[in-house]
């Protein structure tokens, strides 16, 4: 069985943004990114692309964790991702975690939320569809 670090292995893009694995919440990986100039858009706010990258990374992490739990191995390829920006990401740490809405044999639908201080007040959400190739 792979280590949890392998489940939340980060893409080079995620690593370049400074995204890290923060921990687990009821078996779901929680991802985080600290605010610095790498993720800054307008002064003292996250760039929308950085927020989108955090959401996408959290979505793939929850899917890889679930596939591992089921003993499945698949190559993941994005079909689409839709991001809704709900509030400005301020100059502090942001977190994200995903939830698998539907897991099929060949594709998965994932909902992801990003927040800063309070998980009940998300700053952005995303819906992802991912192709799972054997």
Short mmCIF file of C-alpha atoms in Angstrom, two decimals:
data_model
loop_
_atom_site.label_atom_id
_atom_site.label_comp_id
_atom_site.label_asym_id
_atom_site.label_seq_id
_atom_site.Cartn_x
_atom_site.Cartn_y
_atom_site.Cartn_z
CA UNK A 1 0.00 0.00 0.00
CA UNK A 2 1.42 3.40 -0.94
CA UNK A 3 2.22 5.90 1.73
CA UNK A 4 -0.18 8.80 2.15
CA UNK A 5 2.48 11.09 0.72
CA UNK A 6 2.26 9.18 -2.57
CA UNK A 7 -1.50 9.64 -2.67
CA UNK A 8 -1.14 13.40 -2.42
CA UNK A 9 1.87 13.57 -4.74
CA UNK A 10 1.98 17.05 -6.20
CA UNK A 11 2.39 18.08 -9.80
CA UNK A 12 5.27 20.41 -10.70
CA UNK A 13 2.69 23.19 -11.17
CA UNK A 14 1.30 22.64 -7.66
CA UNK A 15 4.81 22.61 -6.20
CA UNK A 16 5.65 25.83 -8.03
CA UNK A 17 2.66 27.50 -6.36
CA UNK A 18 3.76 26.25 -2.95
CA UNK A 19 0.78 23.93 -2.48
CA UNK A 20 1.34 21.35 0.25
CA UNK A 21 -0.60 18.58 1.94
CA UNK A 22 -1.93 19.96 5.25
CA UNK A 23 -3.43 16.78 6.67
CA UNK A 24 -6.44 14.49 6.52
CA UNK A 25 -10.05 15.25 7.44
CA UNK A 26 -12.09 12.05 7.78
CA UNK A 27 -9.96 10.30 5.16
CA UNK A 28 -10.00 13.28 2.79
CA UNK A 29 -6.72 15.08 2.03
CA UNK A 30 -6.69 18.80 2.83
CA UNK A 31 -4.36 20.91 0.71
CA UNK A 32 -2.96 24.31 1.64
CA UNK A 33 -1.04 27.17 0.11
CA UNK A 34 0.59 29.96 2.06
CA UNK A 35 0.31 33.47 0.71
CA UNK A 36 3.46 34.90 -0.87
CA UNK A 37 4.45 36.72 -4.05
CA UNK A 38 4.19 33.46 -6.04
CA UNK A 39 0.40 33.37 -5.67
CA UNK A 40 -0.24 37.12 -5.48
CA UNK A 41 -2.45 38.76 -8.09
CA UNK A 42 -3.50 42.27 -7.24
CA UNK A 43 -1.77 43.56 -4.11
CA UNK A 44 -2.52 41.50 -0.99
CA UNK A 45 -4.87 39.10 -2.84
CA UNK A 46 -4.56 35.68 -4.42
CA UNK A 47 -4.35 35.42 -8.18
CA UNK A 48 -7.37 33.57 -9.55
CA UNK A 49 -5.12 31.04 -11.27
CA UNK A 50 -3.46 30.18 -7.98
CA UNK A 51 -6.85 29.59 -6.39
CA UNK A 52 -7.84 27.44 -9.36
CA UNK A 53 -4.60 25.47 -9.04
CA UNK A 54 -5.31 24.81 -5.37
CA UNK A 55 -8.83 23.60 -6.18
CA UNK A 56 -7.60 21.32 -8.97
CA UNK A 57 -4.85 19.86 -6.80
CA UNK A 58 -7.32 19.12 -3.98
CA UNK A 59 -9.68 17.48 -6.47
CA UNK A 60 -7.03 15.12 -7.79
CA UNK A 61 -5.86 14.35 -4.25
CA UNK A 62 -9.29 13.22 -3.06
CA UNK A 63 -9.75 11.12 -6.21
CA UNK A 64 -6.35 9.43 -5.83
CA UNK A 65 -7.11 8.72 -2.14
CA UNK A 66 -10.45 7.11 -3.02
CA UNK A 67 -8.96 5.04 -5.85
CA UNK A 68 -6.25 3.83 -3.48
CA UNK A 69 -8.89 2.90 -0.89
CA UNK A 70 -10.69 0.86 -3.57
CA UNK A 71 -7.46 -0.76 -4.80
CA UNK A 72 -7.78 0.82 -8.24
CA UNK A 73 -4.92 2.22 -10.27
CA UNK A 74 -5.73 4.68 -13.04
CA UNK A 75 -4.12 7.45 -15.04
CA UNK A 76 -6.09 10.63 -14.40
CA UNK A 77 -6.79 13.05 -17.22
CA UNK A 78 -8.84 16.23 -16.93
CA UNK A 79 -12.06 16.48 -18.91
CA UNK A 80 -13.08 19.89 -17.60
CA UNK A 81 -13.07 22.11 -14.53
CA UNK A 82 -15.43 24.94 -13.70
CA UNK A 83 -14.35 27.39 -10.99
CA UNK A 84 -16.66 29.80 -9.21
CA UNK A 85 -14.95 32.61 -7.35
CA UNK A 86 -17.10 33.57 -4.37
CA UNK A 87 -14.89 36.02 -2.48
CA UNK A 88 -11.45 37.58 -2.82
CA UNK A 89 -8.64 35.42 -1.44
CA UNK A 90 -6.85 37.66 1.05
CA UNK A 91 -3.19 37.57 2.05
CA UNK A 92 -3.30 34.55 4.37
CA UNK A 93 -3.19 30.76 4.06
CA UNK A 94 -5.83 29.09 1.91
CA UNK A 95 -7.05 25.51 2.21
CA UNK A 96 -9.02 23.20 -0.07
CA UNK A 97 -10.54 19.76 0.01
CA UNK A 98 -12.67 17.82 -2.40
CA UNK A 99 -15.62 15.49 -2.34
CA UNK A 100 -16.32 12.85 -4.96
CA UNK A 101 -19.85 13.41 -6.19
CA UNK A 102 -19.87 10.43 -8.55
CA UNK A 103 -17.26 7.77 -9.17
CA UNK A 104 -17.80 5.69 -12.25
CA UNK A 105 -15.67 3.09 -14.00
CA UNK A 106 -14.16 5.58 -16.48
CA UNK A 107 -14.87 9.04 -15.07
CA UNK A 108 -15.37 10.89 -11.81
CA UNK A 109 -17.22 14.05 -10.87
CA UNK A 110 -15.63 15.97 -8.02
CA UNK A 111 -16.71 19.06 -6.08
CA UNK A 112 -13.98 21.09 -4.38
CA UNK A 113 -14.10 24.02 -1.94
CA UNK A 114 -11.37 26.45 -0.96
CA UNK A 115 -11.48 28.58 2.17
CA UNK A 116 -9.25 30.67 4.38
CA UNK A 117 -10.43 31.18 7.97
CA UNK A 118 -13.67 29.22 8.05
CA UNK A 119 -14.50 26.15 5.92
CA UNK A 120 -18.15 27.20 6.08
CA UNK A 121 -17.25 30.38 4.16
CA UNK A 122 -15.57 29.23 0.93
CA UNK A 123 -13.73 31.71 -1.25
CA UNK A 124 -14.08 29.50 -4.34
CA UNK A 125 -15.62 26.23 -5.47
CA UNK A 126 -14.96 24.00 -8.43
CA UNK A 127 -16.61 21.12 -10.23
CA UNK A 128 -14.24 18.77 -12.01
CA UNK A 129 -14.80 15.89 -14.40
CA UNK A 130 -11.85 13.54 -14.66
CA UNK A 131 -11.23 10.66 -17.04
CA UNK A 132 -9.70 7.57 -15.44
CA UNK A 133 -7.70 5.50 -17.92
CA UNK A 134 -6.33 2.07 -17.04
#
